[in-house]
Coordinates of N, CA, C and O in Angstrom, one line a residue:
Q840 N 206.6 41.4 13.8 CA 206.7 42.0 12.6 C 207.9 41.9 11.9 O 208.1 41.5 10.8
V841 N 209.0 42.2 12.7 CA 210.5 42.1 12.2 C 211.2 40.8 12.9 O 211.3 40.7 14.0
Q842 N 211.8 40.0 11.9 CA 212.7 39.1 12.4 C 214.2 39.4 12.3 O 214.4 40.0 11.2
L843 N 214.8 39.0 13.5 CA 216.4 39.3 13.6 C 217.2 38.0 13.4 O 216.6 37.5 14.3
V844 N 217.9 37.9 12.3 CA 218.7 36.5 12.5 C 220.1 37.1 12.3 O 220.8 37.6 11.5
E845 N 220.8 36.3 13.5 CA 222.2 36.6 13.6 C 223.2 35.6 13.1 O 222.7 34.3 12.8
S846 N 224.3 35.6 12.5 CA 225.1 34.8 11.8 C 226.8 34.9 12.2 O 226.9 36.3 12.4
G847 N 227.5 34.0 12.4 CA 229.1 34.4 12.4 C 229.7 34.1 13.5 O 231.1 34.3 13.7
G848 N 229.0 33.3 14.5 CA 229.5 33.1 15.6 C 230.3 31.8 15.7 O 230.2 31.1 14.5
G849 N 231.2 31.5 16.4 CA 232.2 30.5 16.8 C 233.0 30.3 17.6 O 232.8 31.0 18.7
L850 N 233.9 29.5 17.4 CA 235.1 29.2 18.5 C 236.4 29.9 18.0 O 236.8 29.2 17.0
V851 N 236.9 30.6 18.7 CA 238.1 31.2 18.1 C 239.3 31.4 19.2 O 239.0 31.3 20.5
Q852 N 240.6 31.4 19.0 CA 241.6 31.6 20.0 C 241.9 33.0 20.3 O 241.3 33.8 19.7
A853 N 242.1 33.1 21.6 CA 242.4 34.8 22.2 C 243.3 35.3 21.2 O 244.2 34.6 20.7
G854 N 242.8 36.5 20.9 CA 243.8 37.4 19.9 C 243.2 37.4 18.6 O 243.6 38.5 17.9
G855 N 242.4 36.4 18.4 CA 242.0 36.2 17.0 C 240.8 37.2 16.7 O 240.4 38.0 17.6
S856 N 239.9 37.3 15.5 CA 238.8 37.9 15.1 C 237.7 37.2 14.7 O 238.0 36.1 14.4
L857 N 236.6 38.0 14.8 CA 235.4 37.4 14.2 C 234.5 38.2 13.8 O 234.3 39.4 14.4
R858 N 233.4 38.1 12.7 CA 232.5 39.1 12.3 C 231.1 38.6 12.5 O 231.1 37.6 12.0
L859 N 230.3 39.1 13.3 CA 228.8 38.8 13.5 C 228.0 39.6 12.5 O 228.5 40.8 12.1
S860 N 227.1 39.3 12.0 CA 226.2 39.7 10.9 C 224.8 39.5 11.2 O 224.3 38.5 12.2
C861 N 223.7 40.7 11.4 CA 222.4 40.4 11.8 C 221.7 41.0 10.7 O 221.9 42.2 10.2
A862 N 220.7 40.3 10.1 CA 219.9 40.8 8.9 C 218.4 40.8 9.2 O 217.8 40.0 9.8
A863 N 217.7 42.1 9.1 CA 216.4 42.2 9.7 C 215.6 41.7 8.3 O 215.8 41.7 7.1
S864 N 214.3 41.2 8.6 CA 213.6 40.7 7.5 C 212.7 41.5 6.7 O 212.3 41.1 5.6
R865 N 212.8 43.0 6.9 CA 212.1 43.8 6.3 C 212.6 45.1 6.8 O 213.5 45.3 7.5
T866 N 212.4 46.0 5.6 CA 212.6 47.3 5.9 C 212.4 47.8 7.2 O 211.2 47.7 7.9
L867 N 213.0 48.7 7.9 CA 212.9 49.1 9.2 C 212.4 50.7 9.4 O 212.8 51.3 8.6
F868 N 211.5 50.8 10.4 CA 210.9 52.2 10.6 C 212.2 53.0 11.1 O 213.0 52.7 11.9
S869 N 212.2 54.4 10.5 CA 213.4 55.3 11.1 C 212.5 56.4 12.0 O 211.5 57.0 11.8
P870 N 213.4 57.0 12.8 CA 214.7 56.5 13.3 C 214.7 55.3 13.8 O 213.8 54.7 14.5
N871 N 215.7 54.7 14.2 CA 215.9 53.2 14.9 C 217.4 53.2 15.5 O 218.1 53.7 14.9
T872 N 217.6 52.3 16.6 CA 218.7 51.9 17.0 C 219.0 50.5 16.9 O 218.1 49.6 17.3
M873 N 220.0 49.7 16.4 CA 220.4 48.5 16.3 C 221.7 48.2 17.1 O 222.6 49.3 17.1
G874 N 221.6 47.1 17.8 CA 223.0 46.8 18.5 C 223.1 45.3 18.9 O 222.3 44.5 18.3
W875 N 224.0 45.1 19.4 CA 224.7 43.8 20.0 C 224.8 43.7 21.5 O 225.2 44.7 22.0
Y876 N 224.1 42.7 22.0 CA 224.3 42.5 23.5 C 224.8 41.2 23.8 O 224.7 40.4 23.0
R877 N 225.6 41.0 24.8 CA 226.3 39.8 25.1 C 225.7 39.0 26.5 O 225.5 39.9 27.5
Q878 N 225.3 37.9 26.6 CA 225.1 37.2 27.7 C 226.0 36.2 28.1 O 226.1 35.2 27.5
A879 N 227.0 36.4 29.1 CA 227.7 35.6 29.5 C 227.2 34.4 30.4 O 226.1 34.7 30.8
P880 N 228.0 33.3 30.6 CA 227.3 32.3 31.3 C 227.2 32.7 32.8 O 228.0 33.2 33.5
G881 N 225.9 32.6 33.4 CA 225.5 33.0 34.5 C 225.5 34.5 35.0 O 225.4 34.9 36.0
K882 N 225.4 35.1 33.5 CA 225.6 36.7 33.9 C 224.1 37.2 33.3 O 223.6 36.6 32.3
Q883 N 224.0 38.6 33.6 CA 223.0 39.3 32.8 C 223.4 39.7 31.5 O 224.6 40.0 31.3
R884 N 222.3 39.8 30.6 CA 222.7 40.4 29.1 C 223.2 41.8 29.2 O 222.5 42.8 29.8
K885 N 224.1 42.1 28.9 CA 224.7 43.6 28.9 C 225.0 44.1 27.3 O 225.1 43.4 26.2
L886 N 224.9 45.4 27.2 CA 225.0 45.9 25.8 C 226.5 46.0 25.5 O 227.5 46.0 26.2
V887 N 226.9 45.6 24.4 CA 228.3 45.6 23.6 C 228.3 46.8 22.9 O 229.4 47.5 22.9
A888 N 227.5 46.9 21.9 CA 227.5 48.3 21.0 C 226.3 48.4 20.4 O 225.4 47.7 20.2
T889 N 226.0 49.8 20.2 CA 224.9 50.1 19.4 C 225.3 51.4 18.3 O 226.2 51.9 18.5
I890 N 224.4 51.3 17.4 CA 224.3 52.2 16.3 C 223.0 52.7 15.8 O 222.2 52.1 15.6
T891 N 222.8 53.9 15.7 CA 221.8 54.6 15.5 C 221.5 54.6 13.6 O 222.6 54.1 13.0
T892 N 220.5 55.0 13.4 CA 220.2 55.1 11.9 C 221.0 56.1 11.2 O 221.6 56.1 9.9
A893 N 221.5 57.3 11.9 CA 222.5 58.2 11.3 C 223.7 57.7 11.4 O 224.7 58.7 11.2
G894 N 224.0 56.6 12.2 CA 225.5 56.2 12.1 C 226.1 56.8 13.6 O 227.4 56.3 13.7
S895 N 225.6 57.2 14.6 CA 226.0 57.4 15.9 C 226.4 56.1 16.8 O 225.4 55.3 16.5
T896 N 227.5 55.9 17.3 CA 227.8 54.6 17.7 C 228.1 54.7 19.3 O 228.4 55.9 19.9
N897 N 227.7 53.7 20.1 CA 228.2 53.6 21.4 C 228.8 52.2 21.7 O 228.2 51.3 21.2
Y898 N 229.9 52.2 22.7 CA 230.6 51.0 22.9 C 230.5 50.7 24.5 O 230.7 51.6 25.1
A899 N 230.5 49.4 24.9 CA 231.0 49.2 26.3 C 232.2 49.5 26.6 O 233.0 49.0 25.5
D900 N 232.8 50.1 27.8 CA 234.2 50.3 27.8 C 235.0 48.9 27.6 O 236.1 49.2 27.4
S901 N 234.6 47.8 27.9 CA 235.5 46.7 27.6 C 235.7 46.3 26.3 O 236.6 45.6 26.2
V902 N 234.9 47.0 25.3 CA 235.2 46.5 23.9 C 235.6 47.6 23.0 O 236.0 47.6 22.0
K903 N 236.1 48.9 23.9 CA 236.1 50.0 23.0 C 237.7 49.9 22.4 O 238.7 49.3 23.2
G904 N 237.8 50.2 21.1 CA 239.1 50.0 20.6 C 239.3 48.6 20.2 O 240.2 48.4 19.2
R905 N 238.4 47.5 20.3 CA 238.6 46.1 19.8 C 237.3 45.9 18.9 O 237.9 45.2 18.0
F906 N 236.5 46.5 19.2 CA 234.9 45.9 18.3 C 234.7 47.2 17.6 O 234.7 48.2 18.2
T907 N 234.2 47.0 16.3 CA 233.7 48.0 15.5 C 232.2 47.8 15.2 O 231.8 46.4 14.7
I908 N 231.2 48.2 15.3 CA 229.9 48.2 14.8 C 229.5 49.2 13.6 O 230.0 50.2 13.5
S909 N 228.7 48.3 12.7 CA 228.5 49.1 11.5 C 227.2 48.6 10.9 O 226.6 47.8 11.2
R910 N 226.5 49.5 10.0 CA 225.2 49.1 9.4 C 225.2 49.3 8.2 O 225.7 50.5 7.5
D911 N 224.2 48.9 7.6 CA 223.9 49.1 6.1 C 222.4 49.3 5.9 O 221.6 48.4 5.8
N912 N 221.8 50.4 5.8 CA 220.4 50.8 6.1 C 219.6 50.3 4.6 O 218.5 50.0 5.0
A913 N 220.4 50.3 3.7 CA 219.8 49.7 2.3 C 219.5 48.4 2.3 O 218.5 47.9 1.8
K914 N 220.5 47.7 3.0 CA 220.0 46.2 3.2 C 219.6 45.6 4.5 O 219.5 44.5 4.7
N915 N 219.3 46.7 5.5 CA 218.9 46.2 6.6 C 219.8 45.2 7.4 O 219.0 44.5 8.0
T916 N 220.9 45.5 7.5 CA 221.7 44.8 8.3 C 222.8 45.4 9.3 O 223.2 46.6 8.7
I917 N 223.2 44.8 10.1 CA 224.3 45.4 11.0 C 225.3 44.3 11.1 O 225.0 43.2 11.1
D918 N 226.7 44.9 11.3 CA 227.8 44.0 11.5 C 228.7 44.3 12.8 O 228.5 45.4 13.3
L919 N 229.1 43.1 13.3 CA 230.1 43.6 14.8 C 231.6 43.0 14.2 O 231.5 41.7 14.4
L920 N 232.4 43.7 13.9 CA 233.9 43.4 13.8 C 234.6 43.1 15.1 O 234.9 44.3 15.7
M921 N 234.9 42.0 15.5 CA 235.6 41.7 16.9 C 237.0 41.6 16.5 O 237.3 40.4 16.0
S922 N 237.8 42.2 17.1 CA 239.5 41.9 17.1 C 239.8 41.9 18.3 O 239.1 42.3 19.2
S923 N 241.1 41.3 18.4 CA 241.9 41.1 19.9 C 241.1 40.6 20.8 O 241.0 40.9 21.9
L924 N 240.3 39.2 20.5 CA 239.4 38.8 21.2 C 239.9 38.1 22.6 O 241.1 37.5 22.5
K925 N 239.2 38.4 23.7 CA 239.6 37.8 24.8 C 238.5 36.5 25.4 O 237.5 36.5 25.0
P926 N 239.3 35.8 26.3 CA 238.2 34.9 26.7 C 237.0 35.5 27.6 O 235.9 34.9 27.5
E927 N 237.0 36.7 28.1 CA 235.9 37.2 28.7 C 234.9 37.9 27.8 O 234.0 38.4 28.3
D928 N 235.3 37.7 26.3 CA 234.1 38.0 25.3 C 233.2 37.0 25.3 O 232.3 37.2 24.3
T929 N 233.6 36.0 25.7 CA 232.6 34.7 25.4 C 231.1 35.0 25.9 O 231.1 35.7 27.2
G930 N 230.3 34.3 25.0 CA 229.0 34.7 25.4 C 227.9 34.5 24.1 O 228.4 34.2 23.2
V931 N 226.8 34.4 24.4 CA 225.8 34.7 23.5 C 225.4 35.9 23.1 O 225.1 36.9 24.0
Y932 N 225.5 36.2 21.7 CA 225.7 37.5 21.3 C 224.1 37.7 20.5 O 223.9 37.2 19.5
Y933 N 223.3 38.6 21.0 CA 222.1 39.1 20.6 C 222.1 40.4 19.8 O 222.5 41.5 20.3
C934 N 221.4 40.2 18.9 CA 221.0 41.2 17.8 C 219.7 42.0 18.4 O 218.7 41.5 18.6
N935 N 219.8 43.5 18.5 CA 218.8 44.0 19.1 C 218.5 45.2 17.9 O 218.9 45.9 17.5
L936 N 216.8 45.4 17.9 CA 216.3 46.6 17.4 C 215.3 47.1 17.9 O 214.5 46.7 18.9
G937 N 215.4 48.7 17.9 CA 214.5 49.4 19.0 C 214.0 50.6 17.9 O 214.9 51.4 17.3
N938 N 212.7 50.8 17.7 CA 212.2 51.8 17.2 C 210.8 52.4 17.9 O 210.6 51.6 19.0
Y939 N 210.0 53.4 17.3 CA 208.8 53.7 18.3 C 207.9 52.7 18.1 O 206.8 52.7 19.0
N940 N 207.9 51.9 17.3 CA 206.8 50.8 17.4 C 207.3 49.4 18.5 O 206.2 48.7 18.9
G941 N 208.7 49.4 19.0 CA 208.9 48.3 19.9 C 210.2 47.9 19.9 O 211.0 48.7 19.3
E942 N 210.6 46.9 20.5 CA 211.9 46.4 20.5 C 211.9 44.9 20.3 O 211.0 44.3 20.4
Y943 N 212.6 44.4 19.4 CA 212.9 43.1 18.8 C 214.4 42.6 19.1 O 215.2 43.3 19.1
W944 N 214.4 41.4 19.0 CA 215.5 40.4 19.4 C 215.8 39.4 18.8 O 214.7 38.7 18.1
G945 N 217.0 39.2 18.3 CA 217.2 37.8 17.6 C 217.6 36.8 18.4 O 217.4 37.0 19.6
Q946 N 217.9 35.7 17.7 CA 218.0 34.4 18.4 C 219.2 34.2 19.2 O 219.2 33.4 20.3
G947 N 220.1 34.6 18.7 CA 221.5 34.9 19.4 C 222.4 33.8 18.7 O 222.2 33.1 18.3
T948 N 223.7 34.0 19.0 CA 224.7 33.6 18.2 C 226.0 33.3 19.2 O 226.2 34.4 19.7
Q949 N 226.5 32.0 19.5 CA 227.4 31.9 20.5 C 228.7 32.3 19.9 O 229.3 31.8 18.8
V950 N 229.7 32.9 20.8 CA 230.7 33.0 20.6 C 231.8 32.8 21.8 O 231.6 33.1 22.9
T951 N 232.8 31.7 21.5 CA 233.5 31.1 22.6 C 235.0 31.6 22.1 O 235.5 31.2 21.2
V952 N 235.7 32.0 23.1 CA 237.1 32.4 22.9 C 237.7 31.6 23.8 O 237.8 31.9 25.1
S953 N 238.9 30.7 23.6 CA 239.7 30.1 24.1 C 240.9 30.6 24.3 O 241.5 31.6 23.8
S954 N 241.4 30.5 25.6 CA 242.8 31.1 26.3 C 243.7 30.0 25.7 O 245.1 30.8 26.0

């Protein structure tokens, strides 16, 4: 039903910033939680940050103070502002949506941070 499309990935130097965006194809059922997950090479996909319809956020310890997640409920989008990037932030970032109807994933966008 819902398609999630990520954008904004790329190659950046350590210490730089990058902004990821995720757009949903239609109005979302509420309440819901949207978030970003990262899969590093050879590693399991792990939570980076989530945000609820009401705006409550949760971050992985490794990104606290550096990443900021936000959402626009009217436009059905979420963003992830990544600052002070480190090589260990490298991976494929996936947009996620969860509501009472199920769970959905985007196709992912590659983020590479060089040292």
